[in-house]
Amino acid sequence: APPVVLAQQGAGAAESAAAAPSALTELIASSAGGAAQRLAKELLLHPIDTVRCRLELQGAQRSLQAPGLFADLYAGVAPSAVVGAPSGALFFAVKDAAKSSLRTAMGASYSKELSTVIAVLVAQLPYWAFRTPFELLKTRAQLGLNADGAWESARRIVATEGPAGLFVGLGSNVAYAAPTDVVKFLCYEGIKRRAKAAKGGQRLSPLESAVCGALGSAAAQTVCTPLDVVRTRVIAAQPDKGMPASAARDTRLADARNFRKVAARLYREEGAGAFFAGQSRASAARWPRAASSLARMRRRSGSSAGRTQIDIATASAAVLHAS
């Protein structure tokens, strides 16, 4: 080839190399985009979550006409906004590491679906260990139990109950999230199979995958609402103000924070209907969360490898974590 042509080709290759984003640049851009999306999602859906939380605490007496139900709908948004991005990053980091380990351990018997479920369940433990203090402050603020503000409430909890007081509800969070994630995955897989069969086996579009994820998430929330109601009751339990420390008070507080005992008392005193308080509001919040999580995961999976569709494991992880 003529020298001029070679020079032009060399210049073009250099320009392409310079224009191609580095792995670090992609990581930073993806992280920043994910954090911005998470923050926007928290701000948009926080009012719905606040109403859900208050209805769950009302139980059998729940009513949309209840005084104060729609007051200060952004109460507790600060802890939620602060913890959203880092907790999400922690979740996906642990999930991806667990999937990689499972792929090596399972060898020829490796299953994307099974490994996704196991990896997501494993990731729940560190995720909630990190998020629980912020979730506690958010929930109590939504319920009007933190009149002095979330951060002042945190200082007061540590002063009266020690650092362990910030982790009230850790077990309840996991007890709610783990089965909910499994149900989400199973529902999503079933809905996706039916949708693909209806298209003659063709791959689903991103929008169709998002709809399948939203449907699976809403179905899981409907089934697992009782666990969410009990979780909210556990987080709301606080020491009686003005009552001196005593064995009786400690026992009563421990019972109010025991997942099984709270569920039994709720059924005994308020009936089965109390377990489904706030159900429609919670399901409404999961629709856009599931769809946005799927969209984010699709961008992550396609940015470096050039894929135009998400694979089943990536989609499942997004659906499972849209809560």
PDB file of C-alpha atoms in Angstrom:
ATOM      1  CA  ALA A   1       0.000   0.000   0.000  1.00  0.00           C
ATOM      2  CA  PRO A   2       1.194   3.568  -0.676  1.00  0.00           C
ATOM      3  CA  PRO A   3       2.838   5.323   2.276  1.00  0.00           C
ATOM      4  CA  VAL A   4       0.081   7.932   2.347  1.00  0.00           C
ATOM      5  CA  VAL A   5      -2.589   5.249   2.693  1.00  0.00           C
ATOM      6  CA  LEU A   6      -0.609   3.488   5.425  1.00  0.00           C
ATOM      7  CA  ALA A   7      -0.218   6.769   7.259  1.00  0.00           C
ATOM      8  CA  GLN A   8      -3.932   7.470   7.035  1.00  0.00           C
ATOM      9  CA  GLN A   9      -4.752   3.964   8.270  1.00  0.00           C
ATOM     10  CA  GLY A  10      -2.335   4.392  11.162  1.00  0.00           C
ATOM     11  CA  ALA A  11      -3.843   7.751  12.073  1.00  0.00           C
ATOM     12  CA  GLY A  12      -7.347   6.263  11.937  1.00  0.00           C
ATOM     13  CA  ALA A  13      -6.357   3.389  14.216  1.00  0.00           C
ATOM     14  CA  ALA A  14      -4.772   5.800  16.667  1.00  0.00           C
ATOM     15  CA  GLU A  15      -7.898   7.948  16.706  1.00  0.00           C
ATOM     16  CA  SER A  16     -10.093   4.873  17.295  1.00  0.00           C
ATOM     17  CA  ALA A  17      -7.874   3.739  20.147  1.00  0.00           C
ATOM     18  CA  ALA A  18      -7.977   7.195  21.678  1.00  0.00           C
ATOM     19  CA  ALA A  19     -11.759   7.382  21.298  1.00  0.00           C
ATOM     20  CA  ALA A  20     -12.382   3.961  22.847  1.00  0.00           C
ATOM     21  CA  PRO A  21     -13.135   4.352  26.545  1.00  0.00           C
ATOM     22  CA  SER A  22     -10.882   2.522  28.969  1.00  0.00           C
ATOM     23  CA  ALA A  23     -12.189  -0.079  31.411  1.00  0.00           C
ATOM     24  CA  LEU A  24     -11.701   2.408  34.249  1.00  0.00           C
ATOM     25  CA  THR A  25     -13.645   5.076  32.378  1.00  0.00           C
ATOM     26  CA  GLU A  26     -16.480   2.639  31.725  1.00  0.00           C
ATOM     27  CA  LEU A  27     -16.473   1.585  35.388  1.00  0.00           C
ATOM     28  CA  ILE A  28     -16.623   5.184  36.606  1.00  0.00           C
ATOM     29  CA  ALA A  29     -19.342   6.101  34.109  1.00  0.00           C
ATOM     30  CA  SER A  30     -21.373   2.999  34.966  1.00  0.00           C
ATOM     31  CA  SER A  31     -21.018   3.614  38.709  1.00  0.00           C
ATOM     32  CA  ALA A  32     -21.961   7.276  38.391  1.00  0.00           C
ATOM     33  CA  GLY A  33     -24.920   6.446  36.179  1.00  0.00           C
ATOM     34  CA  GLY A  34     -26.065   3.712  38.525  1.00  0.00           C
ATOM     35  CA  ALA A  35     -25.776   5.984  41.556  1.00  0.00           C
ATOM     36  CA  ALA A  36     -27.734   8.748  39.817  1.00  0.00           C
ATOM     37  CA  GLN A  37     -30.415   6.293  38.745  1.00  0.00           C
ATOM     38  CA  ARG A  38     -30.655   4.844  42.238  1.00  0.00           C
ATOM     39  CA  LEU A  39     -30.983   8.302  43.776  1.00  0.00           C
ATOM     40  CA  ALA A  40     -33.660   9.325  41.285  1.00  0.00           C
ATOM     41  CA  LYS A  41     -35.548   6.105  41.968  1.00  0.00           C
ATOM     42  CA  GLU A  42     -35.408   6.639  45.725  1.00  0.00           C
ATOM     43  CA  LEU A  43     -36.683  10.208  45.393  1.00  0.00           C
ATOM     44  CA  LEU A  44     -39.470   9.234  43.007  1.00  0.00           C
ATOM     45  CA  LEU A  45     -40.781   6.215  44.907  1.00  0.00           C
ATOM     46  CA  HIS A  46     -40.168   7.303  48.495  1.00  0.00           C
ATOM     47  CA  PRO A  47     -43.687   8.765  48.963  1.00  0.00           C
ATOM     48  CA  ILE A  48     -45.267   5.451  47.907  1.00  0.00           C
ATOM     49  CA  ASP A  49     -42.993   3.585  50.290  1.00  0.00           C
ATOM     50  CA  THR A  50     -43.945   5.970  53.102  1.00  0.00           C
ATOM     51  CA  VAL A  51     -47.663   5.329  52.601  1.00  0.00           C
ATOM     52  CA  ARG A  52     -47.031   1.575  52.469  1.00  0.00           C
ATOM     53  CA  CYS A  53     -45.059   1.689  55.695  1.00  0.00           C
ATOM     54  CA  ARG A  54     -47.766   3.617  57.546  1.00  0.00           C
ATOM     55  CA  LEU A  55     -50.546   1.363  56.291  1.00  0.00           C
ATOM     56  CA  GLU A  56     -48.625  -1.698  57.445  1.00  0.00           C
ATOM     57  CA  LEU A  57     -48.332  -0.286  60.948  1.00  0.00           C
ATOM     58  CA  GLN A  58     -52.043   0.550  61.063  1.00  0.00           C
ATOM     59  CA  GLY A  59     -52.891  -3.083  60.368  1.00  0.00           C
ATOM     60  CA  ALA A  60     -56.579  -3.897  60.684  1.00  0.00           C
ATOM     61  CA  GLN A  61     -57.367  -0.209  61.232  1.00  0.00           C
ATOM     62  CA  ARG A  62     -55.770   0.836  57.933  1.00  0.00           C
ATOM     63  CA  SER A  63     -57.597   3.472  55.935  1.00  0.00           C
ATOM     64  CA  LEU A  64     -56.632   5.921  53.230  1.00  0.00           C
ATOM     65  CA  GLN A  65     -58.528   8.552  55.218  1.00  0.00           C
ATOM     66  CA  ALA A  66     -56.363   8.036  58.308  1.00  0.00           C
ATOM     67  CA  PRO A  67     -55.064  11.343  59.725  1.00  0.00           C
ATOM     68  CA  GLY A  68     -51.481  12.052  58.764  1.00  0.00           C
ATOM     69  CA  LEU A  69     -51.232   9.221  56.236  1.00  0.00           C
ATOM     70  CA  PHE A  70     -50.136  11.569  53.442  1.00  0.00           C
ATOM     71  CA  ALA A  71     -48.304  14.108  55.613  1.00  0.00           C
ATOM     72  CA  ASP A  72     -44.552  14.611  55.157  1.00  0.00           C
ATOM     73  CA  LEU A  73     -44.232  11.891  52.526  1.00  0.00           C
ATOM     74  CA  TYR A  74     -40.492  12.457  52.224  1.00  0.00           C
ATOM     75  CA  ALA A  75     -39.791  11.740  55.881  1.00  0.00           C
ATOM     76  CA  GLY A  76     -36.723   9.511  56.121  1.00  0.00           C
ATOM     77  CA  VAL A  77     -35.565  10.157  52.578  1.00  0.00           C
ATOM     78  CA  ALA A  78     -32.065  11.254  53.679  1.00  0.00           C
ATOM     79  CA  PRO A  79     -30.931   7.857  55.072  1.00  0.00           C
ATOM     80  CA  SER A  80     -32.480   6.134  52.069  1.00  0.00           C
ATOM     81  CA  ALA A  81     -30.698   8.401  49.590  1.00  0.00           C
ATOM     82  CA  VAL A  82     -27.353   8.051  51.371  1.00  0.00           C
ATOM     83  CA  VAL A  83     -27.332   4.250  51.540  1.00  0.00           C
ATOM     84  CA  GLY A  84     -28.915   3.495  48.159  1.00  0.00           C
ATOM     85  CA  ALA A  85     -25.902   3.572  45.824  1.00  0.00           C
ATOM     86  CA  PRO A  86     -23.234   2.016  48.092  1.00  0.00           C
ATOM     87  CA  SER A  87     -25.529  -0.763  49.288  1.00  0.00           C
ATOM     88  CA  GLY A  88     -26.456  -1.557  45.691  1.00  0.00           C
ATOM     89  CA  ALA A  89     -22.782  -1.642  44.705  1.00  0.00           C
ATOM     90  CA  LEU A  90     -22.023  -3.978  47.617  1.00  0.00           C
ATOM     91  CA  PHE A  91     -24.874  -6.269  46.616  1.00  0.00           C
ATOM     92  CA  PHE A  92     -23.729  -6.652  43.017  1.00  0.00           C
ATOM     93  CA  ALA A  93     -20.079  -7.063  44.005  1.00  0.00           C
ATOM     94  CA  VAL A  94     -20.877  -9.951  46.360  1.00  0.00           C
ATOM     95  CA  LYS A  95     -23.373 -11.467  43.927  1.00  0.00           C
ATOM     96  CA  ASP A  96     -20.898 -11.453  41.035  1.00  0.00           C
ATOM     97  CA  ALA A  97     -18.129 -12.937  43.216  1.00  0.00           C
ATOM     98  CA  ALA A  98     -20.479 -15.662  44.452  1.00  0.00           C
ATOM     99  CA  LYS A  99     -21.558 -16.512  40.898  1.00  0.00           C
ATOM    100  CA  SER A 100     -17.936 -16.746  39.800  1.00  0.00           C
ATOM    101  CA  SER A 101     -17.134 -19.106  42.673  1.00  0.00           C
ATOM    102  CA  LEU A 102     -20.208 -21.216  41.941  1.00  0.00           C
ATOM    103  CA  ARG A 103     -19.272 -21.464  38.278  1.00  0.00           C
ATOM    104  CA  THR A 104     -15.900 -22.913  39.267  1.00  0.00           C
ATOM    105  CA  ALA A 105     -17.307 -25.215  41.945  1.00  0.00           C
ATOM    106  CA  MET A 106     -20.211 -26.580  39.882  1.00  0.00           C
ATOM    107  CA  GLY A 107     -18.159 -27.294  36.768  1.00  0.00           C
ATOM    108  CA  ALA A 108     -20.109 -29.174  34.121  1.00  0.00           C
ATOM    109  CA  SER A 109     -23.276 -29.099  36.219  1.00  0.00           C
ATOM    110  CA  TYR A 110     -23.268 -25.282  36.308  1.00  0.00           C
ATOM    111  CA  SER A 111     -26.737 -23.737  36.007  1.00  0.00           C
ATOM    112  CA  LYS A 112     -27.163 -20.003  35.433  1.00  0.00           C
ATOM    113  CA  GLU A 113     -30.597 -19.983  37.038  1.00  0.00           C
ATOM    114  CA  LEU A 114     -29.590 -21.913  40.169  1.00  0.00           C
ATOM    115  CA  SER A 115     -26.333 -20.004  40.599  1.00  0.00           C
ATOM    116  CA  THR A 116     -28.194 -16.695  40.278  1.00  0.00           C
ATOM    117  CA  VAL A 117     -30.627 -17.638  43.036  1.00  0.00           C
ATOM    118  CA  ILE A 118     -27.839 -18.826  45.352  1.00  0.00           C
ATOM    119  CA  ALA A 119     -25.638 -15.806  44.616  1.00  0.00           C
ATOM    120  CA  VAL A 120     -28.465 -13.354  45.299  1.00  0.00           C
ATOM    121  CA  LEU A 121     -29.305 -15.081  48.587  1.00  0.00           C
ATOM    122  CA  VAL A 122     -25.642 -14.954  49.617  1.00  0.00           C
ATOM    123  CA  ALA A 123     -25.466 -11.255  48.726  1.00  0.00           C
ATOM    124  CA  GLN A 124     -28.466 -10.489  50.962  1.00  0.00           C
ATOM    125  CA  LEU A 125     -26.438 -11.012  54.144  1.00  0.00           C
ATOM    126  CA  PRO A 126     -23.749  -8.320  53.668  1.00  0.00           C
ATOM    127  CA  TYR A 127     -26.259  -6.104  51.868  1.00  0.00           C
ATOM    128  CA  TRP A 128     -28.623  -5.973  54.844  1.00  0.00           C
ATOM    129  CA  ALA A 129     -25.796  -5.891  57.378  1.00  0.00           C
ATOM    130  CA  PHE A 130     -24.721  -2.629  55.742  1.00  0.00           C
ATOM    131  CA  ARG A 131     -28.187  -1.238  55.009  1.00  0.00           C
ATOM    132  CA  THR A 132     -30.111  -2.107  58.203  1.00  0.00           C
ATOM    133  CA  PRO A 133     -29.130   0.955  60.300  1.00  0.00           C
ATOM    134  CA  PHE A 134     -30.222   3.281  57.482  1.00  0.00           C
ATOM    135  CA  GLU A 135     -33.380   1.242  56.873  1.00  0.00           C
ATOM    136  CA  LEU A 136     -34.225   1.495  60.563  1.00  0.00           C
ATOM    137  CA  LEU A 137     -33.788   5.277  60.610  1.00  0.00           C
ATOM    138  CA  LYS A 138     -35.786   5.633  57.368  1.00  0.00           C
ATOM    139  CA  THR A 139     -38.676   3.462  58.534  1.00  0.00           C
ATOM    140  CA  ARG A 140     -38.985   5.068  61.946  1.00  0.00           C
ATOM    141  CA  ALA A 141     -38.898   8.525  60.366  1.00  0.00           C
ATOM    142  CA  GLN A 142     -41.653   7.496  57.946  1.00  0.00           C
ATOM    143  CA  LEU A 143     -43.726   6.317  60.899  1.00  0.00           C
ATOM    144  CA  GLY A 144     -43.180   9.574  62.785  1.00  0.00           C
ATOM    145  CA  LEU A 145     -41.061   7.923  65.474  1.00  0.00           C
ATOM    146  CA  ASN A 146     -38.007  10.130  64.868  1.00  0.00           C
ATOM    147  CA  ALA A 147     -39.342  13.554  65.778  1.00  0.00           C
ATOM    148  CA  ASP A 148     -35.819  14.866  66.371  1.00  0.00           C
ATOM    149  CA  GLY A 149     -34.532  13.846  62.933  1.00  0.00           C
ATOM    150  CA  ALA A 150     -32.869  10.720  61.607  1.00  0.00           C
ATOM    151  CA  TRP A 151     -29.275  11.494  62.565  1.00  0.00           C
ATOM    152  CA  GLU A 152     -30.140  12.758  66.041  1.00  0.00           C
ATOM    153  CA  SER A 153     -32.234   9.625  66.452  1.00  0.00           C
ATOM    154  CA  ALA A 154     -29.203   7.513  65.565  1.00  0.00           C
ATOM    155  CA  ARG A 155     -27.171   9.249  68.274  1.00  0.00           C
ATOM    156  CA  ARG A 156     -29.964   8.687  70.804  1.00  0.00           C
ATOM    157  CA  ILE A 157     -30.293   4.992  69.898  1.00  0.00           C
ATOM    158  CA  VAL A 158     -26.570   4.422  70.375  1.00  0.00           C
ATOM    159  CA  ALA A 159     -26.671   6.280  73.701  1.00  0.00           C
ATOM    160  CA  THR A 160     -29.596   4.250  75.093  1.00  0.00           C
ATOM    161  CA  GLU A 161     -29.196   0.829  73.450  1.00  0.00           C
ATOM    162  CA  GLY A 162     -25.631   0.788  72.198  1.00  0.00           C
ATOM    163  CA  PRO A 163     -24.559   0.255  68.570  1.00  0.00           C
ATOM    164  CA  ALA A 164     -26.629  -2.948  68.464  1.00  0.00           C
ATOM    165  CA  GLY A 165     -29.756  -0.794  68.635  1.00  0.00           C
ATOM    166  CA  LEU A 166     -29.099   0.366  65.072  1.00  0.00           C
ATOM    167  CA  PHE A 167     -29.306  -3.212  63.824  1.00  0.00           C
ATOM    168  CA  VAL A 168     -32.801  -3.946  65.091  1.00  0.00           C
ATOM    169  CA  GLY A 169     -34.613  -5.720  62.294  1.00  0.00           C
ATOM    170  CA  LEU A 170     -31.529  -7.223  60.617  1.00  0.00           C
ATOM    171  CA  GLY A 171     -32.895 -10.752  60.888  1.00  0.00           C
ATOM    172  CA  SER A 172     -36.362  -9.575  59.888  1.00  0.00           C
ATOM    173  CA  ASN A 173     -34.991  -7.839  56.800  1.00  0.00           C
ATOM    174  CA  VAL A 174     -33.291 -11.043  55.671  1.00  0.00           C
ATOM    175  CA  ALA A 175     -36.343 -13.138  56.596  1.00  0.00           C
ATOM    176  CA  TYR A 176     -38.406 -10.930  54.296  1.00  0.00           C
ATOM    177  CA  ALA A 177     -35.921 -10.413  51.450  1.00  0.00           C
ATOM    178  CA  ALA A 178     -34.689 -13.997  50.987  1.00  0.00           C
ATOM    179  CA  PRO A 179     -38.027 -15.717  50.257  1.00  0.00           C
ATOM    180  CA  THR A 180     -39.235 -12.682  48.322  1.00  0.00           C
ATOM    181  CA  ASP A 181     -36.234 -12.925  46.017  1.00  0.00           C
ATOM    182  CA  VAL A 182     -36.828 -16.625  45.391  1.00  0.00           C
ATOM    183  CA  VAL A 183     -40.499 -15.996  44.559  1.00  0.00           C
ATOM    184  CA  LYS A 184     -39.518 -13.102  42.269  1.00  0.00           C
ATOM    185  CA  PHE A 185     -37.120 -15.325  40.384  1.00  0.00           C
ATOM    186  CA  LEU A 186     -39.585 -18.195  39.974  1.00  0.00           C
ATOM    187  CA  CYS A 187     -42.378 -15.855  38.868  1.00  0.00           C
ATOM    188  CA  TYR A 188     -40.097 -14.057  36.448  1.00  0.00           C
ATOM    189  CA  GLU A 189     -38.895 -17.293  34.884  1.00  0.00           C
ATOM    190  CA  GLY A 190     -42.431 -18.605  34.476  1.00  0.00           C
ATOM    191  CA  ILE A 191     -43.716 -15.372  32.940  1.00  0.00           C
ATOM    192  CA  LYS A 192     -40.705 -15.122  30.640  1.00  0.00           C
ATOM    193  CA  ARG A 193     -41.152 -18.695  29.367  1.00  0.00           C
ATOM    194  CA  ARG A 194     -44.798 -18.011  28.545  1.00  0.00           C
ATOM    195  CA  ALA A 195     -43.919 -14.730  26.829  1.00  0.00           C
ATOM    196  CA  LYS A 196     -41.241 -16.401  24.676  1.00  0.00           C
ATOM    197  CA  ALA A 197     -43.613 -19.226  23.785  1.00  0.00           C
ATOM    198  CA  ALA A 198     -46.199 -16.667  22.698  1.00  0.00           C
ATOM    199  CA  LYS A 199     -43.579 -15.166  20.341  1.00  0.00           C
ATOM    200  CA  GLY A 200     -42.689 -18.525  18.881  1.00  0.00           C
ATOM    201  CA  GLY A 201     -39.467 -18.855  20.874  1.00  0.00           C
ATOM    202  CA  GLN A 202     -37.998 -15.515  19.778  1.00  0.00           C
ATOM    203  CA  ARG A 203     -35.855 -13.486  22.169  1.00  0.00           C
ATOM    204  CA  LEU A 204     -37.747 -10.913  24.205  1.00  0.00           C
ATOM    205  CA  SER A 205     -37.118  -7.220  23.662  1.00  0.00           C
ATOM    206  CA  PRO A 206     -35.789  -5.066  26.538  1.00  0.00           C
ATOM    207  CA  LEU A 207     -39.265  -3.625  27.067  1.00  0.00           C
ATOM    208  CA  GLU A 208     -40.836  -7.091  27.177  1.00  0.00           C
ATOM    209  CA  SER A 209     -38.186  -8.277  29.646  1.00  0.00           C
ATOM    210  CA  ALA A 210     -38.896  -5.233  31.812  1.00  0.00           C
ATOM    211  CA  VAL A 211     -42.625  -5.991  31.789  1.00  0.00           C
ATOM    212  CA  CYS A 212     -41.949  -9.617  32.745  1.00  0.00           C
ATOM    213  CA  GLY A 213     -39.733  -8.422  35.575  1.00  0.00           C
ATOM    214  CA  ALA A 214     -42.325  -5.962  36.816  1.00  0.00           C
ATOM    215  CA  LEU A 215     -45.039  -8.625  36.759  1.00  0.00           C
ATOM    216  CA  GLY A 216     -42.835 -11.080  38.631  1.00  0.00           C
ATOM    217  CA  SER A 217     -41.903  -8.451  41.189  1.00  0.00           C
ATOM    218  CA  ALA A 218     -45.522  -7.447  41.761  1.00  0.00           C
ATOM    219  CA  ALA A 219     -46.555 -11.087  42.156  1.00  0.00           C
ATOM    220  CA  ALA A 220     -43.776 -11.743  44.656  1.00  0.00           C
ATOM    221  CA  GLN A 221     -44.687  -8.646  46.648  1.00  0.00           C
ATOM    222  CA  THR A 222     -48.308  -9.794  46.816  1.00  0.00           C
ATOM    223  CA  VAL A 223     -47.323 -13.202  48.133  1.00  0.00           C
ATOM    224  CA  CYS A 224     -44.705 -11.922  50.584  1.00  0.00           C
ATOM    225  CA  THR A 225     -46.508  -8.836  51.904  1.00  0.00           C
ATOM    226  CA  PRO A 226     -47.146 -10.559  55.278  1.00  0.00           C
ATOM    227  CA  LEU A 227     -43.395 -10.831  55.822  1.00  0.00           C
ATOM    228  CA  ASP A 228     -42.970  -7.137  55.014  1.00  0.00           C
ATOM    229  CA  VAL A 229     -45.736  -6.181  57.448  1.00  0.00           C
ATOM    230  CA  VAL A 230     -44.112  -8.129  60.287  1.00  0.00           C
ATOM    231  CA  ARG A 231     -40.710  -6.655  59.384  1.00  0.00           C
ATOM    232  CA  THR A 232     -42.106  -3.125  59.663  1.00  0.00           C
ATOM    233  CA  ARG A 233     -43.605  -3.907  63.084  1.00  0.00           C
ATOM    234  CA  VAL A 234     -40.276  -5.266  64.314  1.00  0.00           C
ATOM    235  CA  ILE A 235     -38.338  -2.200  63.154  1.00  0.00           C
ATOM    236  CA  ALA A 236     -40.899   0.123  64.762  1.00  0.00           C
ATOM    237  CA  ALA A 237     -40.505  -1.418  68.238  1.00  0.00           C
ATOM    238  CA  GLN A 238     -38.731   0.983  70.613  1.00  0.00           C
ATOM    239  CA  PRO A 239     -38.106   1.068  74.381  1.00  0.00           C
ATOM    240  CA  ASP A 240     -40.948   2.664  76.362  1.00  0.00           C
ATOM    241  CA  LYS A 241     -40.040   6.270  77.064  1.00  0.00           C
ATOM    242  CA  GLY A 242     -39.968   7.241  80.690  1.00  0.00           C
ATOM    243  CA  MET A 243     -40.173   3.631  81.909  1.00  0.00           C
ATOM    244  CA  PRO A 244     -37.222   2.601  84.076  1.00  0.00           C
ATOM    245  CA  ALA A 245     -35.146  -0.360  82.970  1.00  0.00           C
ATOM    246  CA  SER A 246     -36.491  -3.660  84.261  1.00  0.00           C
ATOM    247  CA  ALA A 247     -36.597  -7.315  83.346  1.00  0.00           C
ATOM    248  CA  ALA A 248     -40.277  -6.995  82.406  1.00  0.00           C
ATOM    249  CA  ARG A 249     -39.601  -4.091  80.056  1.00  0.00           C
ATOM    250  CA  ASP A 250     -36.666  -5.878  78.455  1.00  0.00           C
ATOM    251  CA  THR A 251     -38.772  -9.009  77.928  1.00  0.00           C
ATOM    252  CA  ARG A 252     -41.608  -7.010  76.398  1.00  0.00           C
ATOM    253  CA  LEU A 253     -39.213  -5.197  74.067  1.00  0.00           C
ATOM    254  CA  ALA A 254     -37.535  -8.460  73.044  1.00  0.00           C
ATOM    255  CA  ASP A 255     -40.931  -9.971  72.212  1.00  0.00           C
ATOM    256  CA  ALA A 256     -41.837  -6.896  70.152  1.00  0.00           C
ATOM    257  CA  ARG A 257     -38.676  -7.442  68.102  1.00  0.00           C
ATOM    258  CA  ASN A 258     -39.087 -11.191  67.664  1.00  0.00           C
ATOM    259  CA  PHE A 259     -40.273 -11.928  64.128  1.00  0.00           C
ATOM    260  CA  ARG A 260     -42.187 -15.076  65.005  1.00  0.00           C
ATOM    261  CA  LYS A 261     -43.852 -13.648  68.108  1.00  0.00           C
ATOM    262  CA  VAL A 262     -44.841 -10.446  66.317  1.00  0.00           C
ATOM    263  CA  ALA A 263     -46.460 -12.485  63.533  1.00  0.00           C
ATOM    264  CA  ALA A 264     -48.361 -14.626  66.038  1.00  0.00           C
ATOM    265  CA  ARG A 265     -49.590 -11.608  68.013  1.00  0.00           C
ATOM    266  CA  LEU A 266     -50.627  -9.775  64.853  1.00  0.00           C
ATOM    267  CA  TYR A 267     -52.749 -12.712  63.729  1.00  0.00           C
ATOM    268  CA  ARG A 268     -54.246 -13.180  67.187  1.00  0.00           C
ATOM    269  CA  GLU A 269     -55.129  -9.531  67.770  1.00  0.00           C
ATOM    270  CA  GLU A 270     -55.875  -8.159  64.281  1.00  0.00           C
ATOM    271  CA  GLY A 271     -56.659 -11.160  62.110  1.00  0.00           C
ATOM    272  CA  ALA A 272     -55.282 -12.405  58.813  1.00  0.00           C
ATOM    273  CA  GLY A 273     -56.268  -9.234  56.943  1.00  0.00           C
ATOM    274  CA  ALA A 274     -53.646  -7.214  58.804  1.00  0.00           C
ATOM    275  CA  PHE A 275     -50.892  -9.181  57.066  1.00  0.00           C
ATOM    276  CA  PHE A 276     -51.807  -7.635  53.715  1.00  0.00           C
ATOM    277  CA  ALA A 277     -51.900  -3.982  54.756  1.00  0.00           C
ATOM    278  CA  GLY A 278     -50.377  -1.675  52.157  1.00  0.00           C
ATOM    279  CA  GLN A 279     -50.196  -4.434  49.573  1.00  0.00           C
ATOM    280  CA  SER A 280     -51.314  -2.448  46.520  1.00  0.00           C
ATOM    281  CA  ARG A 281     -49.006   0.473  47.338  1.00  0.00           C
ATOM    282  CA  ALA A 282     -46.021  -1.824  47.755  1.00  0.00           C
ATOM    283  CA  SER A 283     -46.740  -3.585  44.466  1.00  0.00           C
ATOM    284  CA  ALA A 284     -47.083  -0.253  42.693  1.00  0.00           C
ATOM    285  CA  ALA A 285     -43.626   0.766  43.857  1.00  0.00           C
ATOM    286  CA  ARG A 286     -42.059  -2.476  42.587  1.00  0.00           C
ATOM    287  CA  TRP A 287     -43.207  -2.025  38.991  1.00  0.00           C
ATOM    288  CA  PRO A 288     -40.916   0.903  38.118  1.00  0.00           C
ATOM    289  CA  ARG A 289     -38.141  -0.455  40.338  1.00  0.00           C
ATOM    290  CA  ALA A 290     -38.068  -3.773  38.507  1.00  0.00           C
ATOM    291  CA  ALA A 291     -38.167  -2.109  35.105  1.00  0.00           C
ATOM    292  CA  SER A 292     -35.399   0.378  35.912  1.00  0.00           C
ATOM    293  CA  SER A 293     -33.181  -2.330  37.414  1.00  0.00           C
ATOM    294  CA  LEU A 294     -33.558  -4.454  34.299  1.00  0.00           C
ATOM    295  CA  ALA A 295     -32.673  -1.490  32.112  1.00  0.00           C
ATOM    296  CA  ARG A 296     -29.586  -0.744  34.186  1.00  0.00           C
ATOM    297  CA  MET A 297     -28.431  -4.363  34.091  1.00  0.00           C
ATOM    298  CA  ARG A 298     -28.931  -4.467  30.328  1.00  0.00           C
ATOM    299  CA  ARG A 299     -26.665  -1.450  29.888  1.00  0.00           C
ATOM    300  CA  ARG A 300     -24.026  -2.995  32.177  1.00  0.00           C
ATOM    301  CA  SER A 301     -24.043  -6.314  30.319  1.00  0.00           C
ATOM    302  CA  GLY A 302     -23.921  -4.753  26.873  1.00  0.00           C
ATOM    303  CA  SER A 303     -21.440  -1.898  27.330  1.00  0.00           C
ATOM    304  CA  SER A 304     -18.197  -3.867  27.284  1.00  0.00           C
ATOM    305  CA  ALA A 305     -19.097  -6.973  25.273  1.00  0.00           C
ATOM    306  CA  GLY A 306     -21.294  -5.255  22.680  1.00  0.00           C
ATOM    307  CA  ARG A 307     -24.311  -7.440  23.379  1.00  0.00           C
ATOM    308  CA  THR A 308     -27.719  -6.115  22.427  1.00  0.00           C
ATOM    309  CA  GLN A 309     -29.760  -8.305  24.767  1.00  0.00           C
ATOM    310  CA  ILE A 310     -29.377  -9.378  28.373  1.00  0.00           C
ATOM    311  CA  ASP A 311     -28.916 -13.056  29.152  1.00  0.00           C
ATOM    312  CA  ILE A 312     -31.213 -14.919  31.520  1.00  0.00           C
ATOM    313  CA  ALA A 313     -28.899 -14.730  34.532  1.00  0.00           C
ATOM    314  CA  THR A 314     -28.392 -10.975  34.207  1.00  0.00           C
ATOM    315  CA  ALA A 315     -32.100 -10.341  33.845  1.00  0.00           C
ATOM    316  CA  SER A 316     -32.881 -12.566  36.797  1.00  0.00           C
ATOM    317  CA  ALA A 317     -30.399 -10.751  39.028  1.00  0.00           C
ATOM    318  CA  ALA A 318     -31.976  -7.421  38.172  1.00  0.00           C
ATOM    319  CA  VAL A 319     -35.477  -8.678  38.919  1.00  0.00           C
ATOM    320  CA  LEU A 320     -34.421 -10.314  42.158  1.00  0.00           C
ATOM    321  CA  HIS A 321     -32.813  -7.139  43.469  1.00  0.00           C
ATOM    322  CA  ALA A 322     -35.581  -4.707  42.467  1.00  0.00           C
ATOM    323  CA  SER A 323     -36.890  -4.226  45.902  1.00  0.00           C
TER     324      SER A 323
END
